[in-house]
Coordinates of C-alpha atoms and ligand atoms in Angstrom, one line a residue:
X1 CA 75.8 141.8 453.0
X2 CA 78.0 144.4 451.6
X3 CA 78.0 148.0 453.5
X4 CA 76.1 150.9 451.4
X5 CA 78.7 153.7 451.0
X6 CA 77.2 157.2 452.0
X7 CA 77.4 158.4 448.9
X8 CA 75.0 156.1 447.2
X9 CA 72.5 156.2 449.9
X10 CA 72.1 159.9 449.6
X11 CA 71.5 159.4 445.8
X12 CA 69.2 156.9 446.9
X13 CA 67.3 159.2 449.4
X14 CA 67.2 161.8 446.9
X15 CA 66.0 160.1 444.2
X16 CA 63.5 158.1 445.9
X17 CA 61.6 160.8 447.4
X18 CA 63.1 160.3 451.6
X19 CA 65.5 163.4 451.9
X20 CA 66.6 166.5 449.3
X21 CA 69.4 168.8 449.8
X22 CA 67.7 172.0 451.6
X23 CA 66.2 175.0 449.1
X24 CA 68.2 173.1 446.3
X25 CA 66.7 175.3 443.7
X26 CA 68.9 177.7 445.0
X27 CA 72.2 175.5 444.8
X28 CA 71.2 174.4 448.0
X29 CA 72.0 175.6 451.8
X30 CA 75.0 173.4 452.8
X31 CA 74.0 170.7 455.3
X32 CA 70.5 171.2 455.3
X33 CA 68.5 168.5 454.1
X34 CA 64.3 168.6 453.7
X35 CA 62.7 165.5 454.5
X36 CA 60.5 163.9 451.0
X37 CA 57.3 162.3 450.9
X38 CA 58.5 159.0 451.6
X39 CA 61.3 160.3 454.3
X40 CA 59.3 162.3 456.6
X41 CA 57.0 158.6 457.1
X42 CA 60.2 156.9 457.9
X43 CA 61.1 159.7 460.5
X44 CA 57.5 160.2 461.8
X45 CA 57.7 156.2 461.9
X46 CA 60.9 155.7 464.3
X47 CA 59.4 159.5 466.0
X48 CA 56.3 157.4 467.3
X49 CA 58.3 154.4 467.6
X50 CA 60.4 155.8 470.5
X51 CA 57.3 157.8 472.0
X52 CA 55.3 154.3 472.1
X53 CA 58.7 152.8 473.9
X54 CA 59.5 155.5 475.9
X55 CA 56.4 157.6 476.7
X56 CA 52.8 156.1 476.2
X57 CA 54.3 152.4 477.7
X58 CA 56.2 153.8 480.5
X59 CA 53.8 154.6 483.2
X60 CA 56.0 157.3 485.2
X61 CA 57.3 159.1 482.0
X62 CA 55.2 162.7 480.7
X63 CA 55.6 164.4 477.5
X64 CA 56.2 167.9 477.2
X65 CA 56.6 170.3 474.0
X66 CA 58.8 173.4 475.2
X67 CA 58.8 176.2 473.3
X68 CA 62.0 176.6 471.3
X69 CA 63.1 180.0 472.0
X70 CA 63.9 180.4 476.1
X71 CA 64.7 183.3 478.1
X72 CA 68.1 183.7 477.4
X73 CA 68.9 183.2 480.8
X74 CA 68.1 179.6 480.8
X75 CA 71.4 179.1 478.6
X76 CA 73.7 181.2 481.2
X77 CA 72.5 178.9 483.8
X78 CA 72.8 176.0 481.8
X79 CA 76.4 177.2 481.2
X80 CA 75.6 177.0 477.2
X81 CA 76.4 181.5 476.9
X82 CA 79.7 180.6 478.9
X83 CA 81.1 177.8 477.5
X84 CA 79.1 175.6 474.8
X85 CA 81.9 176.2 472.5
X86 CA 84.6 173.1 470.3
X87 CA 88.2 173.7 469.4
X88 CA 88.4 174.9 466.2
X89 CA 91.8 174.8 463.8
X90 CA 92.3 176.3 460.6
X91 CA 94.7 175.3 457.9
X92 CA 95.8 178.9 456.7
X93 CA 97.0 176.9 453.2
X94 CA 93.3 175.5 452.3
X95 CA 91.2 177.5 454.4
X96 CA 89.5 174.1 455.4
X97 CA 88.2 174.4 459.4
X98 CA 88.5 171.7 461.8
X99 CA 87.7 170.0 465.1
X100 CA 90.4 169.9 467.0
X101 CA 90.0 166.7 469.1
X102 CA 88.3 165.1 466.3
X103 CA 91.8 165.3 463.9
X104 CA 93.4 163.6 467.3
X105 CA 90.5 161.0 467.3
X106 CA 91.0 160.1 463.6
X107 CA 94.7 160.2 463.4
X108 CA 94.7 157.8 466.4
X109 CA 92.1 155.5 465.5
X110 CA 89.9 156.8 468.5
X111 CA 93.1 155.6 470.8
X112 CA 93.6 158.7 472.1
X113 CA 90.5 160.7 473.8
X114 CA 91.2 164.0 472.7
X115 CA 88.4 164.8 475.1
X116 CA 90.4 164.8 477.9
X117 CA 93.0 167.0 477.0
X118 CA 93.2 171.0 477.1
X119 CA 93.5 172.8 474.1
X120 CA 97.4 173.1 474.7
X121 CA 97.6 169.4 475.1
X122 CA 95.8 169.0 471.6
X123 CA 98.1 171.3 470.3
X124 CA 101.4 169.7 471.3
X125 CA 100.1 166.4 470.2
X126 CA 99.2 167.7 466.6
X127 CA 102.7 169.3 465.7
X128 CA 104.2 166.0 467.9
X129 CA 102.6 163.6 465.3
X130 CA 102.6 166.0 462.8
X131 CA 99.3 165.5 462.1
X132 CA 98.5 167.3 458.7
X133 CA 95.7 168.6 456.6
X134 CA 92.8 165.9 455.5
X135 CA 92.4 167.8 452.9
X136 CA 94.9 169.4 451.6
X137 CA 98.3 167.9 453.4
X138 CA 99.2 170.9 454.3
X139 CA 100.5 171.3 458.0
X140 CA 100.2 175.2 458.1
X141 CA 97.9 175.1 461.7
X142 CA 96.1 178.4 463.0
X143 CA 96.1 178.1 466.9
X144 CA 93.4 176.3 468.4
X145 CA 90.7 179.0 469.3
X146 CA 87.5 178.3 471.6
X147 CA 84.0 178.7 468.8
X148 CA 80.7 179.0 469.8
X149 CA 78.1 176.7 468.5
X150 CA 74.9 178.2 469.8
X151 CA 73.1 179.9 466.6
X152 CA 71.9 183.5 468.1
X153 CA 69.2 185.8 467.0
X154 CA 67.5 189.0 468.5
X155 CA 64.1 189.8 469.8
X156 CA 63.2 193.7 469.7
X157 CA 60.7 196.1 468.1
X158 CA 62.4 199.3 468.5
X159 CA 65.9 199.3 465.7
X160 CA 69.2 199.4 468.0
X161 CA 67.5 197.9 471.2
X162 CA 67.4 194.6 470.5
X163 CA 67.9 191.6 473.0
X164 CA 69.9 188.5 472.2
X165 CA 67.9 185.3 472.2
X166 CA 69.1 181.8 471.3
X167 CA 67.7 178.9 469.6
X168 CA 68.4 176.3 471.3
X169 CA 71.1 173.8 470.7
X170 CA 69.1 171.0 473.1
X171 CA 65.6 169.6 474.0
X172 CA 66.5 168.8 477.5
X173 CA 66.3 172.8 479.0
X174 CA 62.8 172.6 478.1
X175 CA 62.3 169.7 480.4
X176 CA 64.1 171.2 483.4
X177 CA 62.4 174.3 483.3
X178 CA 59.3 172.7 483.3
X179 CA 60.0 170.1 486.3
X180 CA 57.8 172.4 488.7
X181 CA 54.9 172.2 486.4
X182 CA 54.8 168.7 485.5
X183 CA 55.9 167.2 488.9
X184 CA 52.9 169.4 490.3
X185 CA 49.9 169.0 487.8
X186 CA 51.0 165.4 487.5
X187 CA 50.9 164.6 490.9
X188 CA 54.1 162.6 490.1
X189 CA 56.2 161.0 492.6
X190 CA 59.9 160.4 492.2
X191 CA 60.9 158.4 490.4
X192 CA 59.6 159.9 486.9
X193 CA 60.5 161.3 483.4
X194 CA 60.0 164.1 481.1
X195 CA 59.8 163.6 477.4
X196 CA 60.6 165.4 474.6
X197 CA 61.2 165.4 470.6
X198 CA 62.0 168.7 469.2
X199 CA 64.8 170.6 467.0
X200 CA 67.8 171.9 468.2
X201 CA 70.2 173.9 466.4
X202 CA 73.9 173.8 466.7
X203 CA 76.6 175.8 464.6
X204 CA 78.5 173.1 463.9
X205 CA 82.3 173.7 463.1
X206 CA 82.6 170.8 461.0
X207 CA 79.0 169.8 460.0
X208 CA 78.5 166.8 457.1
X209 CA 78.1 163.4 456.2
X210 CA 74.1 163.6 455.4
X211 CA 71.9 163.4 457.9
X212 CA 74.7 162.6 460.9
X213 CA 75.8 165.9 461.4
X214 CA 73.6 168.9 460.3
X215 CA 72.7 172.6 462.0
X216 CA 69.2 172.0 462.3
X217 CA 68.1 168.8 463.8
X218 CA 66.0 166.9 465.9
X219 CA 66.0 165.1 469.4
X220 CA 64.3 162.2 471.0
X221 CA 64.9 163.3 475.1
X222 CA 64.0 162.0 478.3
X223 CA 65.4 163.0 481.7
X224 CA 64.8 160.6 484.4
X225 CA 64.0 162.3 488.0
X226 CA 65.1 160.0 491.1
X227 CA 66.6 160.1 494.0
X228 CA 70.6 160.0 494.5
X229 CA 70.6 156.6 496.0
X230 CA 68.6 155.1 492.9
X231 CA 70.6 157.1 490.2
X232 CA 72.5 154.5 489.2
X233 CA 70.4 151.6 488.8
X234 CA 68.3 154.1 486.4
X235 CA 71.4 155.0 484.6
X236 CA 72.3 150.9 483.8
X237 CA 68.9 150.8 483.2
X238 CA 68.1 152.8 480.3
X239 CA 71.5 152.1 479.0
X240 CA 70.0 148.9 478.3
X241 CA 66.7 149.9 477.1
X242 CA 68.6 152.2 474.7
X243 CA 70.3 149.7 473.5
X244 CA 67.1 147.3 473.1
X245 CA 65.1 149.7 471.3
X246 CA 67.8 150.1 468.6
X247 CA 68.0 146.6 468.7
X248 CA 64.0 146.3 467.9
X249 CA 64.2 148.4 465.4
X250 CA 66.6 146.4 463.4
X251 CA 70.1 147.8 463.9
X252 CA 72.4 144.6 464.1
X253 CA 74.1 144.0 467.4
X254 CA 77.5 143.6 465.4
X255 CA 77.4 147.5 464.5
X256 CA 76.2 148.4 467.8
X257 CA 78.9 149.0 471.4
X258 CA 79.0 151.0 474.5
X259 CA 81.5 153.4 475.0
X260 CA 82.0 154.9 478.3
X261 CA 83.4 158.6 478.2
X262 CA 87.2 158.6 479.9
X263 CA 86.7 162.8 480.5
X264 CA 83.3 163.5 482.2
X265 CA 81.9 167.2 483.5
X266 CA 83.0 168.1 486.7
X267 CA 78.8 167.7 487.9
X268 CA 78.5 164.1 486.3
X269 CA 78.8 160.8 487.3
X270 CA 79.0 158.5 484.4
X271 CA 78.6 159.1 480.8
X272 CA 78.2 156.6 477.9
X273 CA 77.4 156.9 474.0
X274 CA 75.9 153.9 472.3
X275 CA 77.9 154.1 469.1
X276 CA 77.3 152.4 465.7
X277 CA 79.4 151.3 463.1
X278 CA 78.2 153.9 459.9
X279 CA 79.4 154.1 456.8
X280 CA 81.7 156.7 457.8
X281 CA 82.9 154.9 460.7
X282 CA 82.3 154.4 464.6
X283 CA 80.4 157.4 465.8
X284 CA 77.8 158.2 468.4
X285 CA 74.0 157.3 468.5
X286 CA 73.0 158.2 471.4
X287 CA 73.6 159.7 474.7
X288 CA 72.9 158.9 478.4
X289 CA 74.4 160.8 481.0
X290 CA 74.3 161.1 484.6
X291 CA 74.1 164.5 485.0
X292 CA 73.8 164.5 489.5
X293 CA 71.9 167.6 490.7
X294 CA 73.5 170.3 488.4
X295 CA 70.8 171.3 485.8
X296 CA 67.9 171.4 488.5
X297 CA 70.1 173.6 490.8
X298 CA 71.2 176.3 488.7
X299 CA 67.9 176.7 487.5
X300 CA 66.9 177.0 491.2
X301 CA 70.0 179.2 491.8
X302 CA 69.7 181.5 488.0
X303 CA 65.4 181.8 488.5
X304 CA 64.8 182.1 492.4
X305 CA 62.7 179.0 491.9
X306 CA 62.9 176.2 494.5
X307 CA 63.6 173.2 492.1
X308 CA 62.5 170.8 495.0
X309 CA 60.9 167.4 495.3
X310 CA 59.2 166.9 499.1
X311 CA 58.9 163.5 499.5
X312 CA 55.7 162.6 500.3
X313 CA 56.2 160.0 502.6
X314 CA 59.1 161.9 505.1
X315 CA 58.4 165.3 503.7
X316 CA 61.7 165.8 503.0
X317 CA 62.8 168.3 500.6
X318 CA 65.9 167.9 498.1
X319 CA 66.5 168.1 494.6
X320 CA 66.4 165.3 492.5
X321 CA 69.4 163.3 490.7
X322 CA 69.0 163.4 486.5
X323 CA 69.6 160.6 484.3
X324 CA 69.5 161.9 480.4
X325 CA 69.2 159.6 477.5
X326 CA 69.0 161.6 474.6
X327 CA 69.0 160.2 470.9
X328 CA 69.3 162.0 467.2
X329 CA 66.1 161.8 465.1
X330 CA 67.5 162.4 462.5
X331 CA 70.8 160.6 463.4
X332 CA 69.0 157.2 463.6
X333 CA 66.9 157.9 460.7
X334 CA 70.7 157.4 458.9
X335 CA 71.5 154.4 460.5
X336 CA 68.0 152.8 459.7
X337 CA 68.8 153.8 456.5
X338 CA 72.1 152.3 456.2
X339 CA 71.2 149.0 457.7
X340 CA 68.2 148.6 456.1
X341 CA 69.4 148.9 452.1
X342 CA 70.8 145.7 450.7
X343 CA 70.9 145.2 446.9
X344 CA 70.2 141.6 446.6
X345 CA 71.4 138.9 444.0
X346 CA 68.2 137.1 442.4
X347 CA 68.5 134.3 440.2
X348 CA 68.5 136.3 437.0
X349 CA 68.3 139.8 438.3
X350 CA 69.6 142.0 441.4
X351 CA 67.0 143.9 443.4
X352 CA 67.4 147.5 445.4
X353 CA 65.1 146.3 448.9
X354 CA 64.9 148.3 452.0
X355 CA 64.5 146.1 454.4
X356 CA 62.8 148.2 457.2
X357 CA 60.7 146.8 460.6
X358 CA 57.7 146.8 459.0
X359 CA 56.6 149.8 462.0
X360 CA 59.0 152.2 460.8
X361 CA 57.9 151.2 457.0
X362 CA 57.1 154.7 454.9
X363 CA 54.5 153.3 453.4
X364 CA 52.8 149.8 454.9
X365 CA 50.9 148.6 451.9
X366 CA 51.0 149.4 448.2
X367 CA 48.2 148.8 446.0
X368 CA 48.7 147.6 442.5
X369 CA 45.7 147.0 440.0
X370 CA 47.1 144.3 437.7
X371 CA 45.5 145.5 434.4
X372 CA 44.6 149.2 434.6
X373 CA 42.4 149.0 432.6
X374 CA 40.0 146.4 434.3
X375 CA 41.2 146.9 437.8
X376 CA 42.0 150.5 438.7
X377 CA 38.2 151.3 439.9
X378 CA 38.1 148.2 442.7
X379 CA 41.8 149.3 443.0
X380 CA 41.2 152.9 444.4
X381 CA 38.1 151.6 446.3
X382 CA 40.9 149.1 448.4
X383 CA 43.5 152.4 448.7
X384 CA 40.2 154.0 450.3
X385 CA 39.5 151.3 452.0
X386 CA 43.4 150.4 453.6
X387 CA 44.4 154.2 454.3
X388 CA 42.1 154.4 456.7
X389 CA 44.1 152.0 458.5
X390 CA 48.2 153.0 458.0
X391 CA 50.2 154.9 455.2
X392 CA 49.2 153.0 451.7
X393 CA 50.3 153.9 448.7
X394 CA 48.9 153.3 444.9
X395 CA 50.7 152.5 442.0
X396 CA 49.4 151.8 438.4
X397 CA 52.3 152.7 436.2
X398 CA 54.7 150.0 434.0
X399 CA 54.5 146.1 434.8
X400 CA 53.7 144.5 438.1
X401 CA 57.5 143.4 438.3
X402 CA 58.8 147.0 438.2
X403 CA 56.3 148.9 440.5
X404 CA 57.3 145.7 442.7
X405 CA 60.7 146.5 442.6
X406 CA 60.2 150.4 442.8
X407 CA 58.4 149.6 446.3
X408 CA 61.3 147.2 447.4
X409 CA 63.7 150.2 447.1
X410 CA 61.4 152.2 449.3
X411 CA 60.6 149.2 452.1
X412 CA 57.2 148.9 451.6
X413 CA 56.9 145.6 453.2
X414 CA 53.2 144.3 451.6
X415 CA 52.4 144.8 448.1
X416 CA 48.4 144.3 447.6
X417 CA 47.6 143.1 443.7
X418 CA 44.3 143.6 442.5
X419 CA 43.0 141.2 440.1
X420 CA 40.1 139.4 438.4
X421 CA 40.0 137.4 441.7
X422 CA 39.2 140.4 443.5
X423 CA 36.9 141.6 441.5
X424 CA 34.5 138.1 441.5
X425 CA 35.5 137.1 445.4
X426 CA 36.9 139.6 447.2
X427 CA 40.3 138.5 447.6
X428 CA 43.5 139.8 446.7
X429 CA 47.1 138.6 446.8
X430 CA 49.8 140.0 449.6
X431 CA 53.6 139.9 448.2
X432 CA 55.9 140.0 451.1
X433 CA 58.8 142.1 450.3
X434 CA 61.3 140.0 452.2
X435 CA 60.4 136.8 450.9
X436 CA 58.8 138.0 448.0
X437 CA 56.4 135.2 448.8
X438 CA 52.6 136.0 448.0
X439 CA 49.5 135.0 449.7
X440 CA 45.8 135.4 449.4
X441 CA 43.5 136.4 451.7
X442 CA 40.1 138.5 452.1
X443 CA 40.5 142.0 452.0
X444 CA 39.2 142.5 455.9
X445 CA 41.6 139.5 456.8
X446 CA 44.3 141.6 454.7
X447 CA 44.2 144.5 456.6
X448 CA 44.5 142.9 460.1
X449 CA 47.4 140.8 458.6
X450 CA 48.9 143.9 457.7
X451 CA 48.1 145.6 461.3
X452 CA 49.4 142.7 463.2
X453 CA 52.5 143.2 461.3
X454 CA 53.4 146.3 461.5
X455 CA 53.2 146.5 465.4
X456 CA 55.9 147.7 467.6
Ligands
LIG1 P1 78.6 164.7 468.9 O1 79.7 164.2 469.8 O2 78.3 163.7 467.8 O3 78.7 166.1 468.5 P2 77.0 165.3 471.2 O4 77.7 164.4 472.3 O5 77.3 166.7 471.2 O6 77.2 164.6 469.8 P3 74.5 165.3 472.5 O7 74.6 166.7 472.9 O8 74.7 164.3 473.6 O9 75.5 165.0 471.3 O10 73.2 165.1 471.7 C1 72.4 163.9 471.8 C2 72.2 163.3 470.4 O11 71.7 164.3 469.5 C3 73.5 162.7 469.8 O12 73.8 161.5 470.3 C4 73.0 162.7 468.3 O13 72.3 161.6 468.0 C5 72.2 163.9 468.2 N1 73.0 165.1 467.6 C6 73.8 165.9 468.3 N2 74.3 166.8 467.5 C7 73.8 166.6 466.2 C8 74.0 167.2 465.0 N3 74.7 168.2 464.8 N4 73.3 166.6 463.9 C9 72.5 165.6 464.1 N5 72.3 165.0 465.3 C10 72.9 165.4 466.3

């Protein structure tokens, strides 16, 4: 199967009703993007897909919703006010801005980790290999300067005394802050988790590429609470189950690899992306990171709060060890997207099919009288009847073959045609849209077909 380029799955997205540029009436707000009818059911989909994995079948793990604005001191003891910040590099000839270390990355075919280096380091080995201009091949470099990615606003009635509030740039703050409150109302004992999916915001220097890198985005987080001498059995451990739940949801091993960071913050003890291979290239998925003791202890240290565990069992009192996995919502929605599209050579005809786990599916069934005329009435009765179920949709425009084809391009893995069969017995005809193989069954036996299939 060839590779979809991004370019033609963003036409796809936006013409088939899963993602639109942001307020594009107004010539759009550049890399925003507003989730369509059938997007925000994909995203909603692969949302509950990692709750279901992570949360509801994980007996130790508690979701929490944190409010995204924080006291603003939550980010000066997170270390965000201080230094959440990327190398930026103008060319003064094109006026074109740039990561630093990414130029590095890309000129070396990610052989160098320009995460390791200081910004001098970067610098040297720019002029060294002359590394010029993507844009314009220029090599006119500004120096390397430090810029901040946190998007900042202000809180304040009275004009002139306003205070400086942030939105936040990551889930997980909202998960330490409230390790107090769920360890205690919880009665939970160590080891467990906090959950989260929620939008952050970062001021990207170089956002782009669709959905991959945006302002405005959201995160599937979990923080694992253990103790020291377990850490690292947790942090193998949901390496793995990252990695598997990616796996379930379609994305081919072959695209799919580890990589261990080489440069890791002075409080961690390990740190690996899972990457995948997107259109664009090699780039990060997800994120779990050992983060040791730091995050709990400066919120103890910053709010005067004892960020404690006492052990029931010796009544010792420490502070937990954090393992983080944290994966892009939106990210993942892209590389569903990407994996799922082939256009497919039929005998006499090619075909545009989205071929999506049936859980993450927009919509799960589509029902398609076969003469409107005759059929639409019994038709609407089965929408009625399915959508109480899952996400149907109902089609009744141009021939059976095209509203076929117009739900292969959307992954809607059961089309349901109603015919003169349904109307004298009951039963109707399933099309799979992998196969494109059709069966007949009741309608009650139908929808249990359908609900079978679309489990995760
Ligand atoms: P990157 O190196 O790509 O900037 P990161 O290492 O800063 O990512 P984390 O802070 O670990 O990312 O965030 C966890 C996850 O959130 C990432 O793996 C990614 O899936 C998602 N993510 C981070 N930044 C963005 C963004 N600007 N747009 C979309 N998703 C993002």
């Amino acid at each position: 199967m060839k590779d979809i380029s991004m370019e033609k799955i963003v036409n796809l997205c936006k013409q088939y009703g899963f993602v639109f540029p942001g307020s594009e009436i107004y010539d759009g707000f550049a890399n925003t993007w507003d989730f369509g009818p059938v997007g925000v059911e994909l995203k909603n989909n692969i949302k509950r897909a990692w709750w279901k994995r992570f949360v509801q079948e994980d007996m130790n793990t508690y979701g929490v919703d944190a409010a995204i604005l924080m006291n603003p001191r939550v980010w000066e003891a997170s270390g965000h006010v201080a230094s959440f910040s990327d190398p930026k590099m103008d060319c003064k000839k094109c006026k074109q801005r740039f990561r630093a270390d990414n130029l590095i990355e890309e000129h070396s075919n990610g052989k160098v980790a320009a995460e390791a280096m200081s910004n001098e380091q970067m610098q040297d080995y720019i002029n060294d290999n002359h590394i010029v201009c993507p844009n314009c091949g220029g090599f006119d470099w500004s120096e390397i300067k430090q810029f901040k990615l946190m998007f900042e606003t202000s809180r304040g009635t009275v004009e002139g005394n306003k205070d400086a509030v942030y939105l936040r740039p990551e889930t997980c703050q909202g998960e330490y802050v409230n390790f107090l409150n769920v360890q205690r109302t919880m009665r939970a004992k160590l080891p467990f988790a906090i959950a989260q999916i929620g939008k952050s915001f970062r001021n990207e220097i170089t956002p782009g590429n669709f959905l991959f890198r945006t302002i405005e985005f959201e995160q599937m987080e979990l923080q694992k609470f253990c103790k020291e001498q377990d850490s690292m059995v947790f942090y193998e451990d949901y390496k793995k189950r990252a990695l598997e739940f990616i796996e379930d949801l379609g994305l081919s091993s072959d695209k799919l690899r580890y990589h261990d960071h080489d440069k890791l913050a002075h409080y961690a003890k390990a740190a690996c992306d899972i990457q995948y291979k997107f259109p664009i290239g090699w780039e990060e998925l997800n994120g779990i990171h050992h983060r040791g003791t730091w995050d709990l202890s400066r919120h103890g240290e910053f709010s005067g709060k004892k960020m404690e565990y006492q052990d029931p069992e010796t009544n010792e009192k420490y502070i937990p060890n954090v393992i983080e996995y944290s994966i892009g919502a939106d990210r993942l929605t892209l590389a569903i997207l990407c994996e799922a599209y082939e256009e497919e050579q039929l005998e006499n005809d090619t075909r545009e099919v989205m071929h999506f786990h049936p859980a993450v599916a927009p919509y799960k069934a589509a029902i398609l009288p076969l003469v409107k005329k005759y059929h639409k009435d019994k038709a609407e009765e089965v929408y009625q009847m399915f959508s109480k179920s899952f996400m149907t949709t109902y089609d009744e425009t141009g021939s059976i073959g095209k509203r076929y084809r117009r739900q292969d391009v959307i992954g809607t893995p059961y089309c349901i045609t109603i015919d003169d069969e349904t109307l004298n017995n009951g039963t109707v005809t399933i099309r799979d849209r992998d196969t494109m193989k059709q069966i007949t069954l009741s309608l009650n036996d139908a929808i249990n077909y359908i609900k079978e299939k679309i489990e995760f």
